[in-house]
Amino acid sequence: GAVVSQHPSRVICKSGTSVKIECRSLDFQATTMFWYRQFPKKSLMLMATSNEGSKATYEQGVEKDKFLINHASLTLSTLTVTSAHPEDSSFYICSATREGFRGDTQYFGPGTRLTVL
Amino acid sequence: GEDVEQSLFLSVREGDSSVINCTYTDSSSTYLYWYKQEPGAGLQLLTYIFSNMDMKQDQRLTVLLNKKDKHLSLRIADTQTGDSAIYFCAESKNYGQNFVFGPGTRLSVLP
């Protein structure tokens, strides 16, 4: 089946630094990718929709200048957490959409655990 | 590695019950989840079940877990058109971490 990878799987950084997380669709082209954040004891929260070749669409309450999304190609989207703070520590998951004649299918990455010290 | 499988499509008539099935391979899975994704929207957590439970009911939703067979199901009673969505099964060892998602089941509710 289709595979979506994320890199790194785990990252620890100091406050004030920036961290880039990559999401790749390994065997299909994804015009749309989604970025989610997992809060403790809560659902995955949709942060933004990333469309290849255009600006990302951010959900209400998500700072676009803090969470930079770049969908550089049909197989790669990156999320950069700028000037990270401890409250940004979380689990970030991406998903990629594969279009099919019977509808779109979502494939999820394994997630990236970010810890900001 | 771990794997979660679901049938990709399910069609039911309005008012009938829907049963969405899921199988997983990791016997050490501790939490099993059902998420709903409506068109153009993100995932919404519907319910989850801890692996030492057999059943969990919440209004129209009933989750059944057969740990021996590694089989999870979601039953939606009195299915409505608003239930049309994609339903994802997922598992993890720790709550809210390191999810493994299934491919999703697209539920179509016919009038």
Short mmCIF file of C-alpha atoms in Angstrom, two decimals, chain A:
data_model
loop_
_atom_site.label_atom_id
_atom_site.label_comp_id
_atom_site.label_asym_id
_atom_site.label_seq_id
_atom_site.Cartn_x
_atom_site.Cartn_y
_atom_site.Cartn_z
CA GLY A 1 0.00 0.00 0.00
CA ALA A 2 0.85 3.64 -0.19
CA VAL A 3 3.41 4.91 2.29
CA VAL A 4 3.95 8.29 3.84
CA SER A 5 7.12 8.96 5.77
CA GLN A 6 8.07 11.69 8.18
CA HIS A 7 11.53 12.83 9.15
CA PRO A 8 12.71 13.11 11.80
CA SER A 9 10.63 10.79 13.94
CA ARG A 10 11.83 12.51 17.09
CA VAL A 11 13.57 15.83 17.65
CA ILE A 12 14.70 17.75 20.71
CA CYS A 13 15.61 21.40 20.36
CA LYS A 14 16.30 24.46 22.46
CA SER A 15 13.87 27.34 22.84
CA GLY A 16 14.25 29.91 20.12
CA THR A 17 15.54 27.57 17.46
CA SER A 18 13.69 26.41 14.37
CA VAL A 19 12.86 22.86 13.48
CA LYS A 20 11.91 21.46 10.08
CA ILE A 21 9.76 18.36 9.71
CA GLU A 22 9.47 16.62 6.35
CA CYS A 23 6.51 14.65 5.06
CA ARG A 24 7.00 12.52 1.97
CA SER A 25 4.66 10.38 -0.07
CA LEU A 26 6.90 7.54 -1.16
CA ASP A 27 5.05 5.89 -4.00
CA PHE A 28 2.41 8.34 -5.15
CA GLN A 29 2.02 12.00 -5.93
CA ALA A 30 0.05 14.04 -3.44
CA THR A 31 -1.38 17.37 -4.53
CA THR A 32 -2.73 17.88 -1.03
CA MET A 33 -1.12 17.16 2.31
CA PHE A 34 -2.46 17.92 5.77
CA TRP A 35 -0.56 18.77 8.93
CA TYR A 36 -2.00 17.80 12.31
CA ARG A 37 -0.97 18.34 15.89
CA GLN A 38 -1.83 15.99 18.70
CA PHE A 39 -2.60 17.56 22.05
CA PRO A 40 -2.57 15.37 25.16
CA LYS A 41 -5.88 13.58 25.69
CA LYS A 42 -7.40 15.28 22.68
CA SER A 43 -8.10 14.66 19.02
CA LEU A 44 -5.68 15.39 16.27
CA MET A 45 -5.98 19.08 15.47
CA LEU A 46 -5.81 20.09 11.84
CA MET A 47 -3.24 22.86 11.52
CA ALA A 48 -3.15 23.50 7.81
CA THR A 49 -3.82 22.16 4.35
CA SER A 50 -0.79 22.15 2.12
CA ASN A 51 -1.32 22.35 -1.64
CA GLU A 52 1.51 21.79 -4.10
CA GLY A 53 2.58 24.98 -5.77
CA SER A 54 0.43 27.31 -3.70
CA LYS A 55 0.25 28.78 -0.23
CA ALA A 56 -0.98 26.63 2.60
CA THR A 57 -4.41 27.19 4.08
CA TYR A 58 -4.20 27.57 7.83
CA GLU A 59 -6.94 26.73 10.31
CA GLN A 60 -8.22 29.40 12.62
CA GLY A 61 -5.90 30.02 15.53
CA VAL A 62 -2.79 28.59 13.85
CA GLU A 63 -0.02 31.16 13.40
CA LYS A 64 1.16 30.94 9.82
CA ASP A 65 4.33 32.89 10.58
CA LYS A 66 5.25 30.43 13.28
CA PHE A 67 4.35 27.23 11.46
CA LEU A 68 5.77 27.63 7.96
CA ILE A 69 4.54 25.12 5.42
CA ASN A 70 6.14 24.54 2.05
CA HIS A 71 4.78 22.04 -0.46
CA ALA A 72 7.73 22.10 -2.80
CA SER A 73 6.86 19.09 -4.91
CA LEU A 74 4.14 16.51 -5.37
CA THR A 75 5.88 14.19 -2.93
CA LEU A 76 7.21 16.54 -0.26
CA SER A 77 5.73 18.97 2.23
CA THR A 78 7.70 20.55 5.06
CA LEU A 79 6.56 22.08 8.32
CA THR A 80 9.00 24.46 9.98
CA VAL A 81 8.35 25.44 13.58
CA THR A 82 10.07 28.79 13.94
CA SER A 83 11.38 30.20 17.21
CA ALA A 84 10.16 27.14 19.03
CA HIS A 85 8.87 27.39 22.59
CA PRO A 86 8.23 24.62 25.13
CA GLU A 87 4.48 24.91 24.48
CA ASP A 88 5.17 23.82 20.89
CA SER A 89 6.25 20.45 22.21
CA SER A 90 3.83 17.99 20.69
CA PHE A 91 3.31 15.20 18.25
CA TYR A 92 2.97 16.35 14.65
CA ILE A 93 1.40 14.11 12.01
CA CYS A 94 1.07 14.66 8.30
CA SER A 95 -1.22 12.96 5.84
CA ALA A 96 -1.13 12.86 2.07
CA THR A 97 -4.06 12.58 -0.30
CA ARG A 98 -3.96 10.18 -3.20
CA GLU A 99 -6.63 10.89 -5.76
CA GLY A 100 -8.52 7.97 -7.22
CA PHE A 101 -11.45 7.51 -9.55
CA ARG A 102 -13.60 6.40 -6.63
CA GLY A 103 -12.52 9.26 -4.41
CA ASP A 104 -9.54 10.44 -2.47
CA THR A 105 -7.63 8.29 -0.01
CA GLN A 106 -5.71 9.63 2.98
CA TYR A 107 -2.43 8.09 4.08
CA PHE A 108 -0.88 9.09 7.37
CA GLY A 109 2.72 9.47 8.36
CA PRO A 110 3.96 7.92 11.60
CA GLY A 111 4.33 11.30 13.29
CA THR A 112 7.17 13.40 14.66
CA ARG A 113 7.60 14.02 18.35
CA LEU A 114 8.96 17.49 19.02
CA THR A 115 10.34 18.36 22.42
CA VAL A 116 11.40 21.96 23.03
CA LEU A 117 13.60 22.50 26.06
#
